Amino acid sequence: MSASILGVIGAVKEMPRQVDQDELPRLLGRAREGAARARKFDELQRVAWEKFMPDFNLKLGTGAYGGVYPVQGSPHQVVKMFSHSDWDDVMRESRFAQTMKARYPQHFVDCLGVGTDAKDGQPFAVFERAEGITLNSAAHRFHAPDGITHVTQALEVLDQLLTVMIGMTKPDGEGQLHFHLDLKPDNIMVRTDGGSRDVEVKLIDYGIVRTCGADDKQGQEDSEQQLFRWFGWELLWALSSEAFRVDSEQNPWEQLPEGFRPFFQRSDFRPAAYRSEQLTPALLKDALQDGFFDQVMSPAFRQQWQAPAQAKKCLGKILGDLFHGVALASDRAGPAPNFDKLRSEIRELRVLASE
């Protein structure tokens, strides 16, 4: 059975069929009703349209509910124009930004105010603009000068993502949990520091978030499982982006390396060897360890270890535990993800990288 999995790990050709969106776990639904929805619009600062005019010639991206543009004359601010007049969406994003910026200022951007277009009343919100480039653009395969050039930077990105995820599992002072559930690489900003290997990670685009009470066990469980699946996606991207086909407009779950894609599907849609009841962490460690390190990881990263044999074993254990957990999370089953343990393992792996 190990051979059955290992045989497809190195294959990065196109899948023989497209995965139907309906086959994937329904973990990315609209946000549950929570504190953000209940708050009144008056609690957010109203800002004048004339002071935050967007530059419609420089569209930065399309979020879950609208387009994002730089503010004319203010390079450190952006305007999100909401595509419809549902103030619940505006409120949810804006309150999430303010809440998480106050709690974790290093990793989130603030909402500076909300308002309506003077011409047709279209809602908008003004946010800080995160420095750096998206993790999508920063991947080693693109050789961006301000991107990821060393495996230590890739591991630092993963470390910081886990730190943010750990923070999301902790309630705020009002007993509320706040989860960002759309952690594709276009929504993760990476800023590197020229001469050093320092990295700073910020999450942007809060169109798909969930706020729920700490006593909402189902909401918390669903959200943590989705975070765990996203971490599996980002680990593969950070360490092996060459194995992906990339299209920001397409479903990110369909663009995973072929040998890993089944872990992110429901068990009954996977090949037999990938079904959850057939998997154990030890089996996956043995199946993935050598093939990932020698064939799938970015070629430059394979050379950047001071103890490659030890690093291969350490990474193999991470892969075994992680993708066993991802398989269970995709079935909405299994124990709660242990983000603290995973972060400790990523830090142990980083120590083994070359200087």
Coordinates of C-alpha atoms in Angstrom, one line a residue:
M1 CA 0.0 0.0 0.0
S2 CA 2.9 2.3 0.7
A3 CA 4.0 1.8 -2.9
S4 CA 0.5 2.7 -4.1
I5 CA 0.8 6.1 -2.6
L6 CA 4.5 6.7 -3.3
G7 CA 3.9 5.8 -7.0
V8 CA 1.8 9.0 -7.5
I9 CA 3.6 11.4 -5.1
G10 CA 6.1 12.4 -7.7
A11 CA 3.6 12.7 -10.5
V12 CA 2.7 16.2 -11.3
K13 CA 0.8 15.6 -14.6
E14 CA -2.8 16.7 -15.0
M15 CA -5.5 14.7 -13.2
P16 CA -7.4 12.4 -15.5
R17 CA -10.6 14.2 -14.5
Q18 CA -11.6 17.4 -12.8
V19 CA -12.7 17.1 -9.2
D20 CA -16.3 18.1 -8.8
Q21 CA -16.6 21.0 -6.3
D22 CA -19.5 19.1 -4.7
E23 CA -17.2 16.3 -3.8
L24 CA -15.2 18.5 -1.4
P25 CA -16.0 18.9 2.3
R26 CA -18.4 21.7 3.0
L27 CA -16.2 23.6 5.4
L28 CA -16.1 26.9 3.6
G29 CA -19.7 28.0 4.1
R30 CA -20.8 31.5 4.9
A31 CA -19.8 32.7 8.4
R32 CA -22.0 31.7 11.3
E33 CA -24.0 34.3 13.0
G34 CA -21.9 35.8 15.7
A35 CA -20.8 38.9 17.5
A36 CA -19.6 40.6 14.3
R37 CA -23.1 40.5 12.8
A38 CA -24.8 41.7 16.0
R39 CA -22.7 44.9 16.2
K40 CA -24.2 48.1 15.0
F41 CA -22.8 50.0 12.0
D42 CA -22.4 53.1 14.1
E43 CA -19.6 51.4 16.0
L44 CA -17.3 51.6 12.9
Q45 CA -15.9 54.9 11.9
R46 CA -17.7 56.5 8.9
V47 CA -15.3 57.9 6.3
A48 CA -16.0 60.2 3.4
W49 CA -15.8 58.7 -0.1
E50 CA -13.9 61.8 -1.3
K51 CA -11.0 61.2 1.0
F52 CA -10.4 57.6 0.0
M53 CA -11.1 57.5 -3.7
P54 CA -9.9 54.2 -5.2
D55 CA -7.6 54.1 -8.3
F56 CA -9.8 51.9 -10.5
N57 CA -6.9 51.6 -13.0
L58 CA -4.8 49.6 -10.6
K59 CA -7.0 46.7 -9.3
L60 CA -5.1 44.7 -6.7
G61 CA -7.4 41.8 -6.5
T62 CA -10.9 40.4 -6.2
G63 CA -12.0 39.4 -2.7
A64 CA -14.8 37.1 -1.7
Y65 CA -17.4 40.0 -2.0
G66 CA -15.7 42.7 -4.1
G67 CA -12.7 44.3 -5.8
V68 CA -9.7 45.9 -4.0
Y69 CA -8.0 49.0 -5.2
P70 CA -5.2 51.3 -3.9
V71 CA -6.3 54.7 -2.5
Q72 CA -5.4 57.5 -4.7
G73 CA -2.4 59.3 -3.2
S74 CA -2.2 56.9 -0.2
P75 CA 0.1 54.0 -1.0
H76 CA -0.4 52.4 2.4
Q77 CA -4.2 52.1 2.2
V78 CA -6.6 50.1 0.0
V79 CA -10.3 50.3 -0.6
K80 CA -12.5 47.3 -0.9
M81 CA -15.6 48.0 -3.0
F82 CA -18.4 45.6 -2.1
S83 CA -20.2 44.1 -5.0
H84 CA -23.6 44.4 -3.4
S85 CA -25.2 46.4 -0.6
D86 CA -25.3 43.7 2.2
W87 CA -24.0 45.6 5.2
D88 CA -23.6 42.3 7.1
D89 CA -20.7 41.5 4.8
V90 CA -19.1 44.9 5.3
M91 CA -19.6 44.6 9.0
R92 CA -18.2 41.1 9.3
E93 CA -15.0 41.9 7.4
S94 CA -14.4 45.3 9.1
R95 CA -15.0 44.0 12.6
F96 CA -12.8 40.9 12.0
A97 CA -10.0 43.2 10.8
Q98 CA -10.3 45.5 13.8
T99 CA -10.5 42.6 16.3
M100 CA -7.6 40.6 14.9
K101 CA -5.4 43.7 14.4
A102 CA -5.9 44.6 18.0
R103 CA -5.0 41.1 19.1
Y104 CA -2.2 40.2 16.7
P105 CA -1.0 43.5 15.1
Q106 CA 2.0 41.8 13.4
H107 CA -0.2 39.4 11.3
F108 CA -3.4 41.3 10.4
V109 CA -4.4 44.6 8.7
D110 CA -6.7 47.1 10.3
C111 CA -10.0 48.5 8.9
L112 CA -9.8 52.3 9.0
G113 CA -13.4 53.0 8.3
V114 CA -16.4 52.3 6.1
G115 CA -18.7 54.3 3.9
T116 CA -20.7 54.5 0.7
D117 CA -19.9 55.6 -2.8
A118 CA -21.2 59.1 -3.2
K119 CA -22.5 58.3 -6.7
D120 CA -24.5 55.1 -6.2
G121 CA -24.3 54.3 -2.6
Q122 CA -22.1 51.2 -3.0
P123 CA -20.5 50.2 0.3
F124 CA -16.8 50.3 0.7
A125 CA -14.2 49.7 3.5
V126 CA -10.7 51.2 3.9
F127 CA -8.0 48.9 5.1
E128 CA -4.3 49.1 5.7
R129 CA -2.2 47.8 2.9
A130 CA 0.1 45.0 3.9
E131 CA 3.7 45.3 2.8
G132 CA 5.4 42.7 0.7
I133 CA 4.1 40.3 -2.0
T134 CA 1.6 37.4 -1.8
L135 CA 2.9 34.0 -0.8
N136 CA 1.7 33.0 -4.3
S137 CA 4.2 35.3 -5.9
A138 CA 6.9 34.7 -3.2
A139 CA 7.2 31.0 -3.9
H140 CA 10.7 30.0 -4.8
R141 CA 9.7 28.8 -8.3
F142 CA 9.2 32.4 -9.4
H143 CA 12.6 33.6 -8.2
A144 CA 11.2 37.0 -7.1
P145 CA 14.0 39.1 -5.6
D146 CA 11.8 39.9 -2.6
G147 CA 10.4 36.3 -2.4
I148 CA 11.5 33.1 -0.6
T149 CA 15.0 32.2 -1.5
H150 CA 16.0 29.7 1.3
V151 CA 14.2 26.8 3.0
T152 CA 14.6 28.6 6.3
Q153 CA 12.3 31.4 5.0
A154 CA 9.8 28.9 3.8
L155 CA 9.8 27.2 7.3
E156 CA 9.5 30.6 9.0
V157 CA 6.4 31.3 6.9
L158 CA 4.9 28.0 8.1
D159 CA 5.9 28.8 11.7
Q160 CA 4.1 32.1 11.6
L161 CA 1.1 30.7 9.9
L162 CA 0.8 28.2 12.8
T163 CA 1.3 30.9 15.3
V164 CA -1.7 32.8 13.8
M165 CA -3.8 29.6 13.7
I166 CA -3.0 28.9 17.4
G167 CA -4.2 32.5 18.1
M168 CA -7.4 31.8 16.3
T169 CA -8.2 28.9 18.6
K170 CA -8.1 31.2 21.6
P171 CA -11.2 33.2 22.6
D172 CA -11.0 37.0 22.9
G173 CA -12.1 38.9 26.0
E174 CA -15.7 38.5 25.1
G175 CA -15.5 34.7 24.7
Q176 CA -15.5 34.8 20.9
L177 CA -13.4 32.9 18.5
H178 CA -12.4 34.4 15.1
F179 CA -11.3 32.3 12.2
H180 CA -9.9 33.3 8.8
L181 CA -11.1 30.4 6.5
D182 CA -9.7 31.4 3.1
L183 CA -6.0 31.0 3.6
K184 CA -5.0 30.5 -0.1
P185 CA -1.6 31.9 -0.9
D186 CA -3.1 35.1 -2.5
N187 CA -4.4 36.0 0.9
I188 CA -1.1 35.6 2.7
M189 CA 1.4 38.5 2.4
V190 CA 5.1 37.9 2.8
R191 CA 7.6 40.6 3.5
T192 CA 11.3 39.7 3.4
D193 CA 14.3 41.8 4.6
G194 CA 16.8 42.1 1.7
G195 CA 20.1 41.3 3.3
S196 CA 18.7 38.8 6.0
R197 CA 16.3 35.9 5.9
D198 CA 13.8 37.6 8.1
V199 CA 10.2 37.1 7.1
E200 CA 6.9 38.7 8.2
V201 CA 3.6 37.2 7.4
K202 CA 0.2 39.0 7.3
L203 CA -3.2 37.7 6.4
I204 CA -5.5 39.8 4.2
D205 CA -9.0 39.5 2.6
Y206 CA -11.4 38.8 5.4
G207 CA -14.4 37.9 3.1
I208 CA -14.6 34.3 4.4
V209 CA -14.3 34.4 8.2
R210 CA -16.2 32.9 11.1
T211 CA -16.9 34.4 14.4
C212 CA -18.5 32.0 17.0
G213 CA -18.7 31.6 20.7
A214 CA -16.2 29.5 22.5
D215 CA -19.1 27.3 23.5
D216 CA -20.0 26.6 19.9
K217 CA -18.1 23.3 19.7
Q218 CA -19.3 22.4 16.2
G219 CA -18.3 25.8 14.8
Q220 CA -14.9 25.6 16.4
E221 CA -14.3 22.0 15.3
D222 CA -15.2 22.8 11.7
S223 CA -13.0 25.9 11.6
E224 CA -10.0 24.2 13.1
Q225 CA -10.3 21.3 10.6
Q226 CA -10.4 23.8 7.8
L227 CA -7.3 25.6 9.2
F228 CA -5.5 22.3 9.3
R229 CA -6.3 21.5 5.7
W230 CA -5.1 24.9 4.7
F231 CA -1.9 24.4 6.5
G232 CA -1.3 21.2 4.6
W233 CA -1.9 23.1 1.4
E234 CA 0.5 25.9 2.4
L235 CA 3.2 23.5 3.5
L236 CA 3.2 21.9 0.1
W237 CA 3.2 25.3 -1.7
A238 CA 6.0 26.7 0.5
L239 CA 8.3 23.7 0.1
S240 CA 7.4 22.4 -3.3
S241 CA 5.7 25.1 -5.5
E242 CA 7.2 23.6 -8.6
A243 CA 4.9 20.6 -8.2
F244 CA 1.8 22.8 -8.7
R245 CA -0.1 24.2 -11.6
V246 CA -1.2 27.7 -10.6
D247 CA -4.3 29.7 -11.5
S248 CA -5.6 32.2 -9.0
E249 CA -9.0 32.1 -10.6
Q250 CA -9.4 28.4 -10.1
N251 CA -10.3 26.2 -7.1
P252 CA -7.1 25.9 -5.0
W253 CA -8.0 22.4 -3.9
E254 CA -7.9 21.2 -7.5
Q255 CA -4.4 22.6 -8.1
L256 CA -2.6 20.5 -5.5
P257 CA 0.2 18.1 -6.6
E258 CA -1.6 15.0 -7.9
G259 CA -0.2 12.6 -5.4
F260 CA -1.4 14.8 -2.5
R261 CA -4.7 15.9 -3.9
P262 CA -6.7 12.9 -2.6
F263 CA -5.9 13.7 1.1
F264 CA -8.0 16.9 0.7
Q265 CA -11.1 15.0 -0.7
R266 CA -13.7 13.1 1.2
S267 CA -12.6 9.5 1.8
D268 CA -15.3 8.0 -0.5
F269 CA -14.0 10.1 -3.5
R270 CA -10.3 8.9 -3.0
P271 CA -8.5 6.0 -4.6
A272 CA -8.7 3.0 -2.3
A273 CA -5.1 3.4 -1.0
Y274 CA -5.9 6.9 0.3
R275 CA -9.1 6.1 2.2
S276 CA -8.8 7.2 5.8
E277 CA -9.3 3.7 7.3
Q278 CA -6.3 2.6 5.3
L279 CA -4.0 5.3 6.6
T280 CA -1.8 5.7 9.7
P281 CA 0.9 8.3 10.4
A282 CA 3.6 5.7 10.4
L283 CA 2.6 4.3 7.0
L284 CA 2.4 7.8 5.5
K285 CA 5.8 8.7 7.0
D286 CA 7.4 5.7 5.3
A287 CA 5.6 6.4 2.0
L288 CA 6.2 10.1 1.8
Q289 CA 9.6 10.7 3.4
D290 CA 12.1 9.9 0.7
G291 CA 9.9 10.7 -2.3
F292 CA 9.0 14.2 -1.0
F293 CA 12.6 15.2 0.0
D294 CA 14.2 13.8 -3.2
Q295 CA 11.6 14.4 -5.8
V296 CA 8.9 16.9 -4.8
M297 CA 10.6 19.5 -2.7
S298 CA 11.9 22.6 -4.6
P299 CA 15.3 21.5 -6.0
A300 CA 17.2 24.4 -4.4
F301 CA 15.8 23.6 -1.0
R302 CA 17.1 20.0 -1.2
Q303 CA 20.6 21.4 -1.0
Q304 CA 20.0 23.8 1.9
W305 CA 20.5 21.5 4.9
Q306 CA 23.3 21.0 7.3
A307 CA 22.0 17.6 8.2
P308 CA 20.0 16.3 5.2
A309 CA 19.5 12.7 6.4
Q310 CA 18.2 13.9 9.8
A311 CA 16.1 16.6 8.1
K312 CA 14.6 14.0 5.8
K313 CA 13.5 11.9 8.8
C314 CA 12.1 14.9 10.6
L315 CA 10.2 16.1 7.6
G316 CA 8.9 12.5 7.0
K317 CA 7.4 12.5 10.5
I318 CA 5.8 15.9 9.9
L319 CA 4.3 14.7 6.6
G320 CA 3.0 11.5 8.1
D321 CA 1.2 13.2 11.0
L322 CA 0.1 16.1 8.9
F323 CA -1.5 14.3 6.0
H324 CA -3.1 11.7 8.2
G325 CA -4.7 14.6 10.0
V326 CA -5.6 16.3 6.7
A327 CA -7.3 13.1 5.5
L328 CA -9.4 12.8 8.7
A329 CA -10.2 16.6 8.6
S330 CA -11.4 16.2 5.1
D331 CA -13.9 13.6 6.4
R332 CA -14.7 16.0 9.3
A333 CA -13.5 13.3 11.6
G334 CA -10.6 12.6 14.0
P335 CA -9.2 14.5 17.0
A336 CA -8.8 18.3 17.2
P337 CA -5.6 19.4 15.3
N338 CA -2.6 20.0 17.5
F339 CA -1.2 23.2 16.1
D340 CA 1.3 23.7 18.9
K341 CA 2.9 20.2 18.4
L342 CA 3.1 20.9 14.6
R343 CA 4.8 24.2 15.2
S344 CA 7.3 22.6 17.5
E345 CA 8.1 20.1 14.8
I346 CA 8.5 22.8 12.2
R347 CA 10.9 24.6 14.5
E348 CA 12.9 21.4 15.0
L349 CA 13.2 21.0 11.2
R350 CA 14.3 24.6 10.8
V351 CA 17.3 24.0 13.1
L352 CA 18.5 21.4 10.7
A353 CA 18.7 23.8 7.7
S354 CA 22.0 25.3 6.7
E355 CA 22.9 28.9 7.6

